Coordinates of C-alpha atoms in Angstrom, one line a residue:
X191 CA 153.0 147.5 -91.7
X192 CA 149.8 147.1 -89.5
X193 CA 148.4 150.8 -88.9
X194 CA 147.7 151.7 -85.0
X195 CA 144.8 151.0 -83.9
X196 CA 144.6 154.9 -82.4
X197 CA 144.9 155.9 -86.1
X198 CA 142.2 153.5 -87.8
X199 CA 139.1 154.3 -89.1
X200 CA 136.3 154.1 -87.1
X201 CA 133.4 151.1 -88.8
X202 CA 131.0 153.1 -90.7
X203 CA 127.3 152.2 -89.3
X204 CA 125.5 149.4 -91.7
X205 CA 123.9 151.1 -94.1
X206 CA 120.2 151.4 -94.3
X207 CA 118.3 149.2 -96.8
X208 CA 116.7 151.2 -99.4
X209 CA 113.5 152.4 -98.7
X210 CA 113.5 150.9 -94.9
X211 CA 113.7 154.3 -93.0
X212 CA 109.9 155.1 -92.3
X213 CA 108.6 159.2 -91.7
X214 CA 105.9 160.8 -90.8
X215 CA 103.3 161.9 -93.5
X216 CA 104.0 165.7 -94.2
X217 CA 100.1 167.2 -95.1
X218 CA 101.6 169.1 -98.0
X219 CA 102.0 165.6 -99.7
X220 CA 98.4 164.9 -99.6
X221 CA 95.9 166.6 -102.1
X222 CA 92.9 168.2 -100.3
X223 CA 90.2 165.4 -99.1
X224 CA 92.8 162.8 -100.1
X225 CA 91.7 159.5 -98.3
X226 CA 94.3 158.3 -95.6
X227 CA 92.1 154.8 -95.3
X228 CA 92.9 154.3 -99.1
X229 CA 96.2 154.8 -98.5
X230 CA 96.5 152.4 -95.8
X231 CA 94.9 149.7 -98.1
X232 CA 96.9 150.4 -101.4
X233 CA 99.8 150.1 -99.0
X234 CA 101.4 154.1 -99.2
X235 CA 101.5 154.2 -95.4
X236 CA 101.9 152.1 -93.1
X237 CA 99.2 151.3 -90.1
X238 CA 100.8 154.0 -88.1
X239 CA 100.2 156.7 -90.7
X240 CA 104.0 156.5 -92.1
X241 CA 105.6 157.2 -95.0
X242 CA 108.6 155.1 -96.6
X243 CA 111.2 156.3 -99.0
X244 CA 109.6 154.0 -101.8
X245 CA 106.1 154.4 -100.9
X246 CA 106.9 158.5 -101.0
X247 CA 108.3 158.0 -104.4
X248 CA 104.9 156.0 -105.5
X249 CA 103.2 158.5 -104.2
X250 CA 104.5 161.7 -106.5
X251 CA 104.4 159.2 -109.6
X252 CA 100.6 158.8 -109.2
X253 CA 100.5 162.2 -109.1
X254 CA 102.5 163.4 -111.5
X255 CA 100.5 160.3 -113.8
X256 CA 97.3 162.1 -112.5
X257 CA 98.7 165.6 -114.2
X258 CA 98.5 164.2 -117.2
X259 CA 95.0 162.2 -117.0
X260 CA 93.6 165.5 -115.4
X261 CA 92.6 167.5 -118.4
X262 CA 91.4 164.8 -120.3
X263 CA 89.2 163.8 -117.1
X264 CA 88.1 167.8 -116.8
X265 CA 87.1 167.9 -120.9
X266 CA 85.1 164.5 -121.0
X267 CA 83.3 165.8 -118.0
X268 CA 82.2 169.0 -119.8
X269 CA 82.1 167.0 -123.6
X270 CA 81.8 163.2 -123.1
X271 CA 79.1 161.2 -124.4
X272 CA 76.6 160.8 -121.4
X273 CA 75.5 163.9 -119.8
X274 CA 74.3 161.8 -116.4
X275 CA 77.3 160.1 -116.5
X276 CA 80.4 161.3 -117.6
X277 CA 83.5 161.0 -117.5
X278 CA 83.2 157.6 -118.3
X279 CA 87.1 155.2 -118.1
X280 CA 87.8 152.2 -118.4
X281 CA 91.6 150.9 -117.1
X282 CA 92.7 147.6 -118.5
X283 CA 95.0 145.5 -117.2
X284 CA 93.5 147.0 -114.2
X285 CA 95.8 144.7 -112.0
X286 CA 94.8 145.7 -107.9
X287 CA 93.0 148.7 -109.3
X288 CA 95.8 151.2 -108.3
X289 CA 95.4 154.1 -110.6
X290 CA 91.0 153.5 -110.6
X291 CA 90.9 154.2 -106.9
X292 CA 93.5 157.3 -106.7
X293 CA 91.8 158.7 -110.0
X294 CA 88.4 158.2 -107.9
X295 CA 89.3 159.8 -104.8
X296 CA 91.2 162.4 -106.3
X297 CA 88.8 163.7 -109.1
X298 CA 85.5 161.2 -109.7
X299 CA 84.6 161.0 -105.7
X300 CA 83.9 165.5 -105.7
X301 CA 82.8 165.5 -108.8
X302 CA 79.6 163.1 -107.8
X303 CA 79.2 161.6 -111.0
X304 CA 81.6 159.5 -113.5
X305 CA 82.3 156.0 -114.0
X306 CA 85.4 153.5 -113.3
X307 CA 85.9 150.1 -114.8
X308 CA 88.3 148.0 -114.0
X309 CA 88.9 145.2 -116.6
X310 CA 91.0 142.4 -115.4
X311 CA 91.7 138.3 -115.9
X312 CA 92.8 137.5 -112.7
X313 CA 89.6 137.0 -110.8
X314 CA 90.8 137.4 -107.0
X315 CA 92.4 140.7 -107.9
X316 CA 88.5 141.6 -109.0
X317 CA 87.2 140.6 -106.0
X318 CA 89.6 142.2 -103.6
X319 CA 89.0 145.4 -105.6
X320 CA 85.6 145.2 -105.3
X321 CA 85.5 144.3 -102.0
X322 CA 87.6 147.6 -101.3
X323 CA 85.4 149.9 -103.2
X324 CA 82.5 149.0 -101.2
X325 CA 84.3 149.3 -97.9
X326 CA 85.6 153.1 -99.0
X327 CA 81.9 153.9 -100.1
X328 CA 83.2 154.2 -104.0
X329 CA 80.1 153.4 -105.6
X330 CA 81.1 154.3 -108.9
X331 CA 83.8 152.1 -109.7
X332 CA 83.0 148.6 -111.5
X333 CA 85.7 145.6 -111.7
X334 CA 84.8 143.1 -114.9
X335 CA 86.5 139.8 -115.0
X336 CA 87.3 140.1 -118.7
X337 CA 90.4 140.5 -121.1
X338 CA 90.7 143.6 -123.5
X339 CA 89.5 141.8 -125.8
X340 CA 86.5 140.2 -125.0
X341 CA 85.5 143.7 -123.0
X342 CA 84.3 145.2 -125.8
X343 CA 81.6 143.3 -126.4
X344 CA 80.5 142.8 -122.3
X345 CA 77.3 144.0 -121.8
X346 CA 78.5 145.7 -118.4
X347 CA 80.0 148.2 -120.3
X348 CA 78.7 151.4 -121.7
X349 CA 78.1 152.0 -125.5
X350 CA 80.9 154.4 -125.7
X351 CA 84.0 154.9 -123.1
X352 CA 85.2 158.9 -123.0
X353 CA 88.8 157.8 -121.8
X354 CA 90.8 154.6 -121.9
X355 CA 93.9 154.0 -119.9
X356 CA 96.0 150.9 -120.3
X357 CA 99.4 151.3 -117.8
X358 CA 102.0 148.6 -118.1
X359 CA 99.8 146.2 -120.5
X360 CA 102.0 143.5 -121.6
X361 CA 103.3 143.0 -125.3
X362 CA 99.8 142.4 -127.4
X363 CA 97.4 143.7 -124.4
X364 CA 98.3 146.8 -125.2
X365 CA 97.0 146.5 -128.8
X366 CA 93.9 145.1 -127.5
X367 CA 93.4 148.1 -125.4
X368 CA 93.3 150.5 -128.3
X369 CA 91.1 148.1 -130.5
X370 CA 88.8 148.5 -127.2
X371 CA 89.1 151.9 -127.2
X372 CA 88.8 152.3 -131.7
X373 CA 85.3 150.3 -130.9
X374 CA 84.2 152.6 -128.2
X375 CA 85.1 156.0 -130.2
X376 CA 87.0 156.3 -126.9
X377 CA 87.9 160.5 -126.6
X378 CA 91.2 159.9 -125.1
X379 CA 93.9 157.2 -124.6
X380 CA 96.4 156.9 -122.3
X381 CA 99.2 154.0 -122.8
X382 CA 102.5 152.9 -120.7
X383 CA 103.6 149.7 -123.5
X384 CA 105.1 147.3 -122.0
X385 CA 106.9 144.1 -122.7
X386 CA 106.3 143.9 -126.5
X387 CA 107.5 140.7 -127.6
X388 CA 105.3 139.7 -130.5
X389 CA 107.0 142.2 -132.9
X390 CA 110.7 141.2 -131.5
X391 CA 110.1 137.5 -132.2
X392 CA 109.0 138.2 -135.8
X393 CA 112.5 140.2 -136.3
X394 CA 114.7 137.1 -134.8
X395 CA 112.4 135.2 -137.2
X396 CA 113.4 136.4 -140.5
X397 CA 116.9 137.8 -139.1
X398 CA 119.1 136.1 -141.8
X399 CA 116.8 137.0 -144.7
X400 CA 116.9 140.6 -143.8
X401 CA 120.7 140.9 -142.9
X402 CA 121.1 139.4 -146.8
X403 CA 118.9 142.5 -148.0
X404 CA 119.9 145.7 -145.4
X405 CA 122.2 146.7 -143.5
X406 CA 119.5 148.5 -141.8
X407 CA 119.2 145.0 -140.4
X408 CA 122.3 145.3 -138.3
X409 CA 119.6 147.5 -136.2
X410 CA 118.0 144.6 -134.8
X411 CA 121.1 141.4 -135.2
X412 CA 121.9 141.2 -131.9
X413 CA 119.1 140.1 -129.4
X414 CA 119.3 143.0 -126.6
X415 CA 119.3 145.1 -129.4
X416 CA 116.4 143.2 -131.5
X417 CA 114.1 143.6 -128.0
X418 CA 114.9 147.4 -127.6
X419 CA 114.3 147.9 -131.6
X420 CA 111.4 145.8 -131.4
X421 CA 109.7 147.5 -128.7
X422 CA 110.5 150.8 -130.4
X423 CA 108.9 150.1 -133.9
X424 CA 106.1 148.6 -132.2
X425 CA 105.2 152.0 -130.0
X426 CA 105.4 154.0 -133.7
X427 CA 103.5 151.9 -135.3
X428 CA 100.8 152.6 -132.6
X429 CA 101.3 156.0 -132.9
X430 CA 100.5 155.9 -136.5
X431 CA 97.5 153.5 -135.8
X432 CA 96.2 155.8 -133.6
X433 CA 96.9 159.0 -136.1
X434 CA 95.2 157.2 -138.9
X435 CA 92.3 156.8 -136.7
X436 CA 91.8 160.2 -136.1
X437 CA 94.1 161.0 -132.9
X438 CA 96.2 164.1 -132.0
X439 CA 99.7 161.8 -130.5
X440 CA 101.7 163.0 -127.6
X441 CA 104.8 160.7 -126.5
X442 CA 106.5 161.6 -123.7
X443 CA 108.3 160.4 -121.0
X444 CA 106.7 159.1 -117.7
X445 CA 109.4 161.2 -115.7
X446 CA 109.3 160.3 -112.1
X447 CA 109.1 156.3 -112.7
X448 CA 112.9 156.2 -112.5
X449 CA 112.3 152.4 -110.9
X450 CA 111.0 151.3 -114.0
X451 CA 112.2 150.7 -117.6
X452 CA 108.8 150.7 -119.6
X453 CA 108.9 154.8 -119.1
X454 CA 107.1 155.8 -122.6
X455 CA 103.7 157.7 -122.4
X456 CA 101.4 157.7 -125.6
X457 CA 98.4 160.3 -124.6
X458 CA 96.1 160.2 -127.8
X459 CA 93.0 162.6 -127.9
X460 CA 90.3 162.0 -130.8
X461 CA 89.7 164.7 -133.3
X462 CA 88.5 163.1 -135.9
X463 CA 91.4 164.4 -138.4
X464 CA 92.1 160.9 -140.3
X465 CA 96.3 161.2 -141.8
X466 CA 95.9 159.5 -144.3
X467 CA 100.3 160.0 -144.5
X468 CA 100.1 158.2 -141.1
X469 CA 98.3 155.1 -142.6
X470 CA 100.3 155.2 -145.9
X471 CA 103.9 155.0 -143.4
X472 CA 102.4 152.6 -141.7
X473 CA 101.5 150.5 -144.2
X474 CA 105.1 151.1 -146.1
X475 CA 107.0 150.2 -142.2
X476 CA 105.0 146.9 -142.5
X477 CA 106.4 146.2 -145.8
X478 CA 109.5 147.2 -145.2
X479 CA 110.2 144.9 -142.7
X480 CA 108.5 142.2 -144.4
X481 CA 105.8 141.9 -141.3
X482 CA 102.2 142.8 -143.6
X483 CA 101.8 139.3 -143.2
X484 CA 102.2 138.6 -139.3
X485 CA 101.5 142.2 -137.9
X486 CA 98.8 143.5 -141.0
X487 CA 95.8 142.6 -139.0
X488 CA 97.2 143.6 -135.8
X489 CA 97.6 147.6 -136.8
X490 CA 94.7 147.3 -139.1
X491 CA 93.2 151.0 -139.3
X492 CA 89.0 151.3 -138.8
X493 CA 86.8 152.3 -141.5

């Protein structure tokens, strides 16, 4: 029976796209001296000084990101290697320099001293990046046309780094990031892994040998699951890299990047305390998964 049309349901408006509806900045979202023109150019407000739902959600990430990047900033200031210059970071993977220019304007620019580099392979994101810096007077802050690998040998970059971030580095980038950072006696680390692949494809390779040997193996037979195990065993044999090399390990989550899926933070500070138990599990995780002979070079540990 067709319902009245006095008695049906009035159309519910279209719903709004997420992240469409536009507000006004509230000043309690800013930190004090916070640049509104950076803003504009990293694309958190919009030309008429507005605020989006997804650009508000970017916006407490970088800060809740800065919370943790903070204290290591605050005690290479006070303790890192160059008295004239310190804090000294470089950020690889740099990408359009997001985290360099908010860590600038929020900490380097009032401190008046410190460096930024910004290592990165795709030359027009370097030149757009510079090209900002100097329009927002952030004279500090160097962009190198390099890979993690090759930037530890550059001649544009100091001796020794105090702090090394590398956010959302894809599969071996990451690695090459702490290698940079082993070479520079870097003081602190600061990793968001992503898309680790190289560990996940040696796993598919030898999938039937193992499944003949473990049933540990089930762990890693199907392929979503061989990715998500993967990417796991790769972020703790980082963790025991970087304890064998002398580094206190924090892993936590990045709360507040919801949007994202690659939500693990490694935070490593040096103290010089060698485990030699890290180095020994590492070695036995290699061998356990038959991967000495693919991986070994890859997590090598320092003299």
């Amino acid at each position: 029976m067709n319902t009245p049309t006095s008695q049906r349901k009035p159309h519910a408006p279209p719903a709004k796209r997420r992240g469409s509806a536009d507000a006004a900045l509230d000043a309690s979202e800013l930190r004090p001296g916070q640049s509104i023109e950076l803003l504009h150019e990293l694309h958190i407000l919009t030309r008429e000084g507005r605020l989006n739902q997804d650009a508000r959600r970017k916006l407490k990430q970088v800060y809740h990101l800065f919370h943790f990047i903070e204290p290591l900033l605050q005690d290479c200031a006070a303790h890192g290697y160059d008295p004239a210059h310190r804090p000294t970071l470089a950020d690889h993977g740099a990408g359009k320099s997001y985290l360099g220019f908010i860590l600038y304007d929020l900490y380097f620019k009032e401190l008046g001293r410190g460096w930024i580099y910004g290592i990165e392979t795709r030359p027009e994101l370097v030149e757009k990046s510079h090209a900002l810096a100097q329009r927002l007077g952030f004279e500090r802050m160097r962009f190198l046309n390099l890979s993690a690998a090759a930037s530890a040998q550059a001649a544009e970059l100091p001796e020794r780094i105090d702090i090394v971030t590398a956010l959302h580095a894809c599969d071996t980038a990451t690695d090459d990031a702490i290698d940079f950072g082993l070479q520079k006696k870097a003081r602190a680390m600061v990793l968001v892994p992503c898309c680790q692949a190289e560990l996940a494809a040696c796993l598919r390779h030898d999938k039937a040998l193992h499944l003949a040997r473990t049933p540990l193996a089930e762990l890693w037979r199907h392929p979503l699951h061989t990715r998500e195990f993967g990417s796991q065993l790769t972020n703790v044999l980082r963790c025991l890299r970087l304890e064998a090399s002398g580094y206190q390990v924090t892993v936590t989550e990045l709360v507040g990047w919801e949007h994202s899926l690659k939500n693990e933070l490694i935070i490593a500070r040096y103290t010089g305390q060698k485990k030699r138990s890290a180095a020994e599990r590492l070695h036995a995780i290699l061998a356990e998964f038959g991967l000495e002979a693919t991986l070994g070079a890859r997590f090598r540990i320092p003299e």
